[in-house]
Amino acid sequence: MLTSPLTFHPAPPVNDTPMRRAIYPGSFDPVTNGHLDIIARGCKLFDEIIIAVVVNPGKSPMFTVEERREMLEESLAGVEAGSCGLVVDSFDGLLVRYAVERGAEAIVRGIRAISDYEYELQMALMNRRQEPRVETVFMMAAEDYSYVSSRLVKEVFKLGGSIDGLVPPSVEARMRAKLGDA
Ligand code: ADP
């Protein structure tokens, strides 16, 4: 029998339970309201989202992985998650391997502008090549946060600018304490 070139053969699922689980990976140095917005949007699609802090010794972060996890834990209370479970974790190594280990069928990433898309597309295609069972889901940032990045928030804050409304209050307090320590 001839197979139509349009026939799509989906890869077998990562887990065969009806539970829809996704990984939202990132540096979260620190978590911003933009990240929280993406998590709330992801909650409409998934039963559980694992927010996974990437352990990347290459970058010189403002906060330790432990501090970033704590800030996420503190901030998630303010997210409208409905019945979606939110879990904070950290990992190093290959993201798709971690996703499969955790029984996640999707990776969630946030897109702010077309400039994000180029890098994200490359990553998504590379991840698909490594592990076809894991799909990448891009979620569009809210307009209000589309210019917000952890990097810019840190820069502005260090220069004495206002980051009110861009990060949760507990994060701002931690940044203040960190700057005082420095
Ligand atoms: P990474 O170093 O992996 O880019 P980040 O913590 O900077 O980690 O971001 C994690 C994810 O969240 C990325 O997909 C990024 O595009 C997305 N993101 C970051 N800031 C925002 C924002 N303001 N709105 C929507 N998505 C965002």
GROMACS .gro file of N, CA, C and O in nm, residues 45-160:
model
  464
   45LEU      N    1  -0.317   2.415   2.979
   45LEU     CA    2  -0.293   2.303   2.887
   45LEU      C    3  -0.247   2.175   2.956
   45LEU      O    4  -0.263   2.067   2.900
   46PHE      N    5  -0.185   2.190   3.073
   46PHE     CA    6  -0.123   2.073   3.135
   46PHE      C    7  -0.178   2.047   3.276
   46PHE      O    8  -0.226   2.138   3.342
   47ASP      N    9  -0.167   1.920   3.317
   47ASP     CA   10  -0.210   1.882   3.452
   47ASP      C   11  -0.100   1.912   3.554
   47ASP      O   12  -0.127   1.930   3.672
   48GLU      N   13   0.024   1.908   3.505
   48GLU     CA   14   0.136   1.937   3.596
   48GLU      C   15   0.247   2.005   3.518
   48GLU      O   16   0.277   1.966   3.406
   49ILE      N   17   0.305   2.107   3.579
   49ILE     CA   18   0.422   2.172   3.518
   49ILE      C   19   0.536   2.164   3.617
   49ILE      O   20   0.522   2.204   3.734
   50ILE      N   21   0.647   2.112   3.570
   50ILE     CA   22   0.768   2.108   3.653
   50ILE      C   23   0.854   2.227   3.611
   50ILE      O   24   0.900   2.234   3.496
   51ILE      N   25   0.870   2.321   3.700
   51ILE     CA   26   0.952   2.438   3.671
   51ILE      C   27   1.095   2.399   3.711
   51ILE      O   28   1.124   2.377   3.829
   52ALA      N   29   1.180   2.387   3.610
   52ALA     CA   30   1.311   2.327   3.633
   52ALA      C   31   1.423   2.429   3.613
   52ALA      O   32   1.442   2.480   3.502
   53VAL      N   33   1.494   2.457   3.720
   53VAL     CA   34   1.605   2.552   3.714
   53VAL      C   35   1.725   2.480   3.653
   53VAL      O   36   1.767   2.374   3.701
   54VAL      N   37   1.777   2.538   3.547
   54VAL     CA   38   1.892   2.477   3.478
   54VAL      C   39   2.019   2.509   3.557
   54VAL      O   40   2.047   2.627   3.585
   55VAL      N   41   2.091   2.406   3.592
   55VAL     CA   42   2.219   2.425   3.660
   55VAL      C   43   2.323   2.445   3.552
   55VAL      O   44   2.358   2.351   3.482
   56ASN      N   45   2.367   2.570   3.535
   56ASN     CA   46   2.461   2.601   3.428
   56ASN      C   47   2.582   2.672   3.487
   56ASN      O   48   2.578   2.793   3.507
   57PRO      N   49   2.685   2.596   3.515
   57PRO     CA   50   2.801   2.657   3.580
   57PRO      C   51   2.870   2.761   3.492
   57PRO      O   52   2.946   2.844   3.540
   58GLY      N   53   2.840   2.760   3.362
   58GLY     CA   54   2.901   2.854   3.268
   58GLY      C   55   2.859   2.998   3.295
   58GLY      O   56   2.939   3.090   3.284
   59LYS      N   57   2.733   3.018   3.331
   59LYS     CA   58   2.684   3.155   3.355
   59LYS      C   59   2.726   3.198   3.495
   59LYS      O   60   2.749   3.116   3.581
   60SER      N   61   2.738   3.330   3.516
   60SER     CA   62   2.765   3.374   3.654
   60SER      C   63   2.638   3.438   3.709
   60SER      O   64   2.614   3.557   3.688
   61PRO      N   65   2.555   3.359   3.775
   61PRO     CA   66   2.424   3.406   3.816
   61PRO      C   67   2.429   3.497   3.938
   61PRO      O   68   2.528   3.499   4.011
   62MET      N   69   2.322   3.573   3.957
   62MET     CA   70   2.310   3.658   4.076
   62MET      C   71   2.273   3.570   4.196
   62MET      O   72   2.321   3.591   4.307
   63PHE      N   73   2.187   3.470   4.171
   63PHE     CA   74   2.138   3.385   4.279
   63PHE      C   75   2.184   3.240   4.259
   63PHE      O   76   2.196   3.194   4.146
   64THR      N   77   2.203   3.170   4.370
   64THR     CA   78   2.238   3.028   4.362
   64THR      C   79   2.114   2.951   4.316
   64THR      O   80   2.001   3.001   4.321
   65VAL      N   81   2.135   2.828   4.273
   65VAL     CA   82   2.023   2.745   4.229
   65VAL      C   83   1.924   2.730   4.344
   65VAL      O   84   1.801   2.739   4.324
   66GLU      N   85   1.975   2.711   4.465
   66GLU     CA   86   1.887   2.695   4.581
   66GLU      C   87   1.802   2.820   4.603
   66GLU      O   88   1.680   2.811   4.624
   67GLU      N   89   1.865   2.937   4.593
   67GLU     CA   90   1.790   3.063   4.611
   67GLU      C   91   1.685   3.080   4.501
   67GLU      O   92   1.573   3.124   4.528
   68ARG      N   93   1.721   3.043   4.379
   68ARG     CA   94   1.626   3.057   4.268
   68ARG      C   95   1.507   2.964   4.288
   68ARG      O   96   1.393   3.000   4.260
   69ARG      N   97   1.536   2.846   4.338
   69ARG     CA   98   1.425   2.752   4.367
   69ARG      C   99   1.335   2.807   4.476
   69ARG      O  100   1.212   2.799   4.467
   70GLU      N  101   1.396   2.864   4.579
   70GLU     CA  102   1.317   2.920   4.690
   70GLU      C  103   1.228   3.034   4.640
   70GLU      O  104   1.110   3.043   4.676
   71MET      N  105   1.284   3.121   4.556
   71MET     CA  106   1.206   3.234   4.504
   71MET      C  107   1.089   3.184   4.419
   71MET      O  108   0.980   3.241   4.424
   72LEU      N  109   1.114   3.077   4.342
   72LEU     CA  110   1.004   3.019   4.263
   72LEU      C  111   0.896   2.966   4.355
   72LEU      O  112   0.777   2.996   4.337
   73GLU      N  113   0.937   2.890   4.456
   73GLU     CA  114   0.839   2.833   4.552
   73GLU      C  115   0.755   2.945   4.612
   73GLU      O  116   0.632   2.934   4.621
   74GLU      N  117   0.822   3.053   4.655
   74GLU     CA  118   0.751   3.166   4.718
   74GLU      C  119   0.654   3.231   4.620
   74GLU      O  120   0.545   3.272   4.658
   75SER      N  121   0.694   3.241   4.493
   75SER     CA  122   0.616   3.316   4.394
   75SER      C  123   0.499   3.236   4.338
   75SER      O  124   0.400   3.295   4.293
   76LEU      N  125   0.510   3.105   4.338
   76LEU     CA  126   0.408   3.024   4.272
   76LEU      C  127   0.273   3.031   4.343
   76LEU      O  128   0.169   3.006   4.282
   77ALA      N  129   0.276   3.070   4.471
   77ALA     CA  130   0.151   3.082   4.547
   77ALA      C  131   0.058   3.184   4.480
   77ALA      O  132  -0.064   3.171   4.487
   78GLY      N  133   0.117   3.280   4.410
   78GLY     CA  134   0.037   3.386   4.347
   78GLY      C  135  -0.011   3.351   4.207
   78GLY      O  136  -0.076   3.432   4.142
   79VAL      N  137   0.020   3.231   4.159
   79VAL     CA  138  -0.017   3.193   4.022
   79VAL      C  139  -0.154   3.125   4.022
   79VAL      O  140  -0.179   3.036   4.103
   80GLU      N  141  -0.239   3.167   3.929
   80GLU     CA  142  -0.370   3.103   3.914
   80GLU      C  143  -0.351   2.973   3.839
   80GLU      O  144  -0.350   2.968   3.716
   81ALA      N  145  -0.334   2.864   3.917
   81ALA     CA  146  -0.298   2.737   3.855
   81ALA      C  147  -0.418   2.645   3.833
   81ALA      O  148  -0.405   2.544   3.765
   82GLY      N  149  -0.533   2.678   3.889
   82GLY     CA  150  -0.648   2.589   3.878
   82GLY      C  151  -0.613   2.454   3.938
   82GLY      O  152  -0.556   2.447   4.047
   83SER      N  153  -0.640   2.348   3.864
   83SER     CA  154  -0.610   2.214   3.917
   83SER      C  155  -0.472   2.165   3.874
   83SER      O  156  -0.436   2.050   3.897
   84CYS      N  157  -0.396   2.254   3.813
   84CYS     CA  158  -0.263   2.215   3.762
   84CYS      C  159  -0.163   2.211   3.878
   84CYS      O  160  -0.153   2.306   3.956
   85GLY      N  161  -0.089   2.103   3.888
   85GLY     CA  162   0.013   2.091   3.992
   85GLY      C  163   0.141   2.162   3.949
   85GLY      O  164   0.182   2.149   3.833
   86LEU      N  165   0.200   2.238   4.040
   86LEU     CA  166   0.325   2.308   4.007
   86LEU      C  167   0.436   2.253   4.097
   86LEU      O  168   0.423   2.250   4.219
   87VAL      N  169   0.544   2.210   4.033
   87VAL     CA  170   0.655   2.147   4.105
   87VAL      C  171   0.782   2.223   4.069
   87VAL      O  172   0.803   2.256   3.952
   88VAL      N  173   0.866   2.252   4.168
   88VAL     CA  174   0.995   2.318   4.140
   88VAL      C  175   1.106   2.215   4.153
   88VAL      O  176   1.109   2.137   4.247
   89ASP      N  177   1.195   2.216   4.056
   89ASP     CA  178   1.307   2.121   4.056
   89ASP      C  179   1.427   2.189   3.990
   89ASP      O  180   1.416   2.303   3.943
   90SER      N  181   1.540   2.121   3.988
   90SER     CA  182   1.656   2.170   3.912
   90SER      C  183   1.721   2.050   3.845
   90SER      O  184   1.701   1.937   3.889
   91PHE      N  185   1.795   2.077   3.740
   91PHE     CA  186   1.858   1.965   3.669
   91PHE      C  187   1.981   2.015   3.596
   91PHE      O  188   1.995   2.135   3.568
   92ASP      N  189   2.072   1.921   3.566
   92ASP     CA  190   2.178   1.953   3.471
   92ASP      C  191   2.182   1.842   3.367
   92ASP      O  192   2.115   1.741   3.381
   93GLY      N  193   2.257   1.864   3.261
   93GLY     CA  194   2.260   1.764   3.154
   93GLY      C  195   2.157   1.793   3.048
   93GLY      O  196   2.104   1.903   3.038
   94LEU      N  197   2.127   1.689   2.971
   94LEU     CA  198   2.041   1.703   2.853
   94LEU      C  199   1.894   1.721   2.895
   94LEU      O  200   1.838   1.637   2.965
   95LEU      N  201   1.834   1.831   2.848
   95LEU     CA  202   1.697   1.863   2.887
   95LEU      C  203   1.598   1.752   2.849
   95LEU      O  204   1.513   1.713   2.930
   96VAL      N  205   1.607   1.701   2.726
   96VAL     CA  206   1.507   1.601   2.683
   96VAL      C  207   1.521   1.471   2.763
   96VAL      O  208   1.421   1.402   2.788
   97ARG      N  209   1.643   1.440   2.804
   97ARG     CA  210   1.662   1.319   2.886
   97ARG      C  211   1.592   1.338   3.021
   97ARG      O  212   1.523   1.250   3.071
   98TYR      N  213   1.612   1.458   3.076
   98TYR     CA  214   1.547   1.491   3.203
   98TYR      C  215   1.394   1.485   3.187
   98TYR      O  216   1.323   1.431   3.272
   99ALA      N  217   1.344   1.538   3.074
   99ALA     CA  218   1.199   1.538   3.050
   99ALA      C  219   1.144   1.395   3.049
   99ALA      O  220   1.042   1.367   3.112
  100VAL      N  221   1.213   1.307   2.980
  100VAL     CA  222   1.167   1.167   2.973
  100VAL      C  223   1.174   1.102   3.111
  100VAL      O  224   1.080   1.034   3.153
  101GLU      N  225   1.282   1.127   3.183
  101GLU     CA  226   1.296   1.072   3.319
  101GLU      C  227   1.180   1.114   3.408
  101GLU      O  228   1.132   1.037   3.489
  102ARG      N  229   1.135   1.238   3.389
  102ARG     CA  230   1.025   1.290   3.471
  102ARG      C  231   0.887   1.257   3.412
  102ARG      O  232   0.786   1.300   3.465
  103GLY      N  233   0.885   1.184   3.302
  103GLY     CA  234   0.757   1.147   3.240
  103GLY      C  235   0.684   1.265   3.178
  103GLY      O  236   0.560   1.268   3.174
  104ALA      N  237   0.760   1.364   3.129
  104ALA     CA  238   0.699   1.483   3.068
  104ALA      C  239   0.696   1.468   2.917
  104ALA      O  240   0.794   1.424   2.856
  105GLU      N  241   0.585   1.505   2.857
  105GLU     CA  242   0.573   1.491   2.712
  105GLU      C  243   0.597   1.622   2.639
  105GLU      O  244   0.599   1.626   2.517
  106ALA      N  245   0.614   1.729   2.716
  106ALA     CA  246   0.632   1.859   2.651
  106ALA      C  247   0.729   1.948   2.728
  106ALA      O  248   0.745   1.935   2.850
  107ILE      N  249   0.790   2.038   2.651
  107ILE     CA  250   0.874   2.144   2.708
  107ILE      C  251   0.804   2.274   2.677
  107ILE      O  252   0.765   2.298   2.562
  108VAL      N  253   0.783   2.356   2.778
  108VAL     CA  254   0.719   2.486   2.757
  108VAL      C  255   0.828   2.592   2.751
  108VAL      O  256   0.919   2.594   2.834
  109ARG      N  257   0.818   2.681   2.652
  109ARG     CA  258   0.908   2.795   2.645
  109ARG      C  259   0.825   2.920   2.615
  109ARG      O  260   0.720   2.912   2.552
  110GLY      N  261   0.874   3.033   2.660
  110GLY     CA  262   0.803   3.158   2.638
  110GLY      C  263   0.868   3.236   2.525
  110GLY      O  264   0.990   3.239   2.513
  111ILE      N  265   0.786   3.297   2.441
  111ILE     CA  266   0.837   3.378   2.331
  111ILE      C  267   0.793   3.523   2.354
  111ILE      O  268   0.674   3.550   2.368
  112ARG      N  269   0.888   3.613   2.362
  112ARG     CA  270   0.856   3.754   2.383
  112ARG      C  271   0.853   3.830   2.253
  112ARG      O  272   0.768   3.914   2.230
  113ALA      N  273   0.950   3.803   2.169
  113ALA     CA  274   0.964   3.878   2.043
  113ALA      C  275   1.024   3.785   1.939
  113ALA      O  276   1.068   3.675   1.971
  114ILE      N  277   1.025   3.832   1.817
  114ILE     CA  278   1.076   3.748   1.707
  114ILE      C  279   1.222   3.710   1.734
  114ILE      O  280   1.268   3.604   1.695
  115SER      N  281   1.293   3.795   1.806
  115SER     CA  282   1.433   3.767   1.838
  115SER      C  283   1.446   3.641   1.925
  115SER      O  284   1.544   3.568   1.915
  116ASP      N  285   1.349   3.614   2.011
  116ASP     CA  286   1.352   3.490   2.091
  116ASP      C  287   1.333   3.369   2.000
  116ASP      O  288   1.390   3.264   2.023
  117TYR      N  289   1.249   3.388   1.898
  117TYR     CA  290   1.205   3.275   1.817
  117TYR      C  291   1.320   3.202   1.749
  117TYR      O  292   1.322   3.079   1.743
  118GLU      N  293   1.417   3.279   1.700
  118GLU     CA  294   1.524   3.219   1.623
  118GLU      C  295   1.602   3.116   1.707
  118GLU      O  296   1.622   3.002   1.666
  119TYR      N  297   1.640   3.157   1.825
  119TYR     CA  298   1.715   3.070   1.915
  119TYR      C  299   1.626   2.954   1.963
  119TYR      O  300   1.668   2.838   1.966
  120GLU      N  301   1.502   2.989   1.997
  120GLU     CA  302   1.411   2.887   2.050
  120GLU      C  303   1.380   2.780   1.946
  120GLU      O  304   1.368   2.662   1.979
  121LEU      N  305   1.366   2.822   1.820
  121LEU     CA  306   1.338   2.726   1.713
  121LEU      C  307   1.454   2.628   1.698
  121LEU      O  308   1.435   2.507   1.689
  122GLN      N  309   1.575   2.680   1.700
  122GLN     CA  310   1.695   2.597   1.691
  122GLN      C  311   1.698   2.493   1.803
  122GLN      O  312   1.721   2.374   1.780
  123MET      N  313   1.673   2.540   1.923
  123MET     CA  314   1.674   2.452   2.040
  123MET      C  315   1.566   2.345   2.028
  123MET      O  316   1.589   2.227   2.056
  124ALA      N  317   1.446   2.390   1.985
  124ALA     CA  318   1.333   2.297   1.977
  124ALA      C  319   1.361   2.187   1.875
  124ALA      O  320   1.332   2.069   1.898
  125LEU      N  321   1.421   2.225   1.762
  125LEU     CA  322   1.447   2.126   1.657
  125LEU      C  323   1.559   2.030   1.700
  125LEU      O  324   1.553   1.911   1.674
  126MET      N  325   1.659   2.086   1.768
  126MET     CA  326   1.766   1.999   1.820
  126MET      C  327   1.710   1.902   1.924
  126MET      O  328   1.742   1.783   1.923
  127ASN      N  329   1.624   1.953   2.011
  127ASN     CA  330   1.563   1.867   2.113
  127ASN      C  331   1.477   1.758   2.050
  127ASN      O  332   1.478   1.643   2.093
  128ARG      N  333   1.405   1.796   1.944
  128ARG     CA  334   1.321   1.697   1.876
  128ARG      C  335   1.405   1.588   1.812
  128ARG      O  336   1.370   1.471   1.811
  129ARG      N  337   1.520   1.629   1.759
  129ARG     CA  338   1.610   1.531   1.696
  129ARG      C  339   1.662   1.432   1.802
  129ARG      O  340   1.677   1.314   1.776
  130GLN      N  341   1.691   1.486   1.920
  130GLN     CA  342   1.741   1.400   2.028
  130GLN      C  343   1.631   1.308   2.082
  130GLN      O  344   1.659   1.194   2.119
  131GLU      N  345   1.511   1.363   2.089
  131GLU     CA  346   1.402   1.287   2.154
  131GLU      C  347   1.268   1.325   2.089
  131GLU      O  348   1.201   1.419   2.134
  132PRO      N  349   1.227   1.251   1.984
  132PRO     CA  350   1.106   1.288   1.910
  132PRO      C  351   0.978   1.277   1.992
  132PRO      O  352   0.874   1.330   1.951
  133ARG      N  353   0.983   1.208   2.105
  133ARG     CA  354   0.860   1.193   2.185
  133ARG      C  355   0.826   1.318   2.264
  133ARG      O  356   0.716   1.330   2.318
  134VAL      N  357   0.922   1.410   2.276
  134VAL     CA  358   0.898   1.530   2.356
  134VAL      C  359   0.871   1.649   2.263
  134VAL      O  360   0.954   1.683   2.181
  135GLU      N  361   0.755   1.709   2.276
  135GLU     CA  362   0.718   1.825   2.194
  135GLU      C  363   0.755   1.954   2.266
  135GLU      O  364   0.750   1.959   2.390
  136THR      N  365   0.788   2.057   2.189
  136THR     CA  366   0.809   2.190   2.248
  136THR      C  367   0.685   2.274   2.223
  136THR      O  368   0.635   2.279   2.110
  137VAL      N  369   0.636   2.339   2.326
  137VAL     CA  370   0.519   2.425   2.316
  137VAL      C  371   0.562   2.568   2.344
  137VAL      O  372   0.615   2.597   2.451
  138PHE      N  373   0.544   2.657   2.246
  138PHE     CA  374   0.578   2.798   2.265
  138PHE      C  375   0.454   2.873   2.312
  138PHE      O  376   0.349   2.863   2.250
  139MET      N  377   0.471   2.951   2.417
  139MET     CA  378   0.360   3.031   2.466
  139MET      C  379   0.399   3.177   2.451
  139MET      O  380   0.513   3.215   2.480
  140MET      N  381   0.303   3.258   2.407
  140MET     CA  382   0.331   3.400   2.385
  140MET      C  383   0.321   3.477   2.517
  140MET      O  384   0.222   3.460   2.590
  141ALA      N  385   0.418   3.560   2.540
  141ALA     CA  386   0.417   3.644   2.661
  141ALA      C  387   0.301   3.743   2.656
  141ALA      O  388   0.258   3.784   2.549
  142ALA      N  389   0.256   3.783   2.774
  142ALA     CA  390   0.158   3.893   2.782
  142ALA      C  391   0.229   4.021   2.734
  142ALA      O  392   0.348   4.039   2.760
  143GLU      N  393   0.154   4.109   2.666
  143GLU     CA  394   0.217   4.233   2.616
  143GLU      C  395   0.288   4.307   2.729
  143GLU      O  396   0.397   4.361   2.712
  144ASP      N  397   0.224   4.309   2.846
  144ASP     CA  398   0.278   4.384   2.960
  144ASP      C  399   0.418   4.339   3.000
  144ASP      O  400   0.493   4.414   3.061
  145TYR      N  401   0.449   4.213   2.972
  145TYR     CA  402   0.579   4.160   3.016
  145TYR      C  403   0.670   4.126   2.899
  145TYR      O  404   0.773   4.062   2.917
  146SER      N  405   0.630   4.165   2.779
  146SER     CA  406   0.703   4.118   2.662
  146SER      C  407   0.843   4.178   2.652
  146SER      O  408   0.924   4.130   2.575
  147TYR      N  409   0.872   4.281   2.729
  147TYR     CA  410   1.007   4.339   2.728
  147TYR      C  411   1.085   4.301   2.855
  147TYR      O  412   1.198   4.345   2.873
  148VAL      N  413   1.025   4.218   2.939
  148VAL     CA  414   1.087   4.187   3.068
  148VAL      C  415   1.176   4.065   3.057
  148VAL      O  416   1.133   3.960   3.009
  149SER      N  417   1.299   4.080   3.100
  149SER     CA  418   1.389   3.964   3.110
  149SER      C  419   1.459   3.972   3.245
  149SER      O  420   1.475   4.081   3.301
  150SER      N  421   1.503   3.859   3.295
  150SER     CA  422   1.576   3.856   3.423
  150SER      C  423   1.699   3.946   3.412
  150SER      O  424   1.732   4.020   3.505
  151ARG      N  425   1.764   3.940   3.297
  151ARG     CA  426   1.888   4.018   3.278
  151ARG      C  427   1.861   4.168   3.291
  151ARG      O  428   1.929   4.239   3.366
  152LEU      N  429   1.755   4.215   3.223
  152LEU     CA  430   1.724   4.358   3.224
  152LEU      C  431   1.678   4.403   3.363
  152LEU      O  432   1.716   4.511   3.410
  153VAL      N  433   1.600   4.320   3.428
  153VAL     CA  434   1.553   4.350   3.563
  153VAL      C  435   1.673   4.369   3.656
  153VAL      O  436   1.679   4.465   3.735
  154LYS      N  437   1.771   4.282   3.645
  154LYS     CA  438   1.891   4.292   3.732
  154LYS      C  439   1.968   4.420   3.700
  154LYS      O  440   2.013   4.490   3.791
  155GLU      N  441   1.983   4.447   3.571
  155GLU     CA  442   2.059   4.567   3.529
  155GLU      C  443   1.995   4.694   3.584
  155GLU      O  444   2.061   4.778   3.644
  156VAL      N  445   1.863   4.706   3.561
  156VAL     CA  446   1.791   4.826   3.604
  156VAL      C  447   1.797   4.840   3.756
  156VAL      O  448   1.821   4.949   3.810
  157PHE      N  449   1.777   4.729   3.824
  157PHE     CA  450   1.776   4.732   3.970
  157PHE      C  451   1.912   4.776   4.026
  157PHE      O  452   1.919   4.858   4.117
  158LYS      N  453   2.018   4.721   3.969
  158LYS     CA  454   2.154   4.756   4.015
  158LYS      C  455   2.183   4.904   3.996
  158LYS      O  456   2.260   4.963   4.070
  159LEU      N  457   2.118   4.963   3.894
  159LEU     CA  458   2.139   5.107   3.867
  159LEU      C  459   2.041   5.195   3.945
  159LEU      O  460   2.037   5.315   3.925
  160GLY      N  461   1.961   5.131   4.030
  160GLY     CA  462   1.870   5.208   4.116
  160GLY      C  463   1.734   5.235   4.055
  160GLY      O  464   1.657   5.315   4.109
   0.00000   0.00000   0.00000
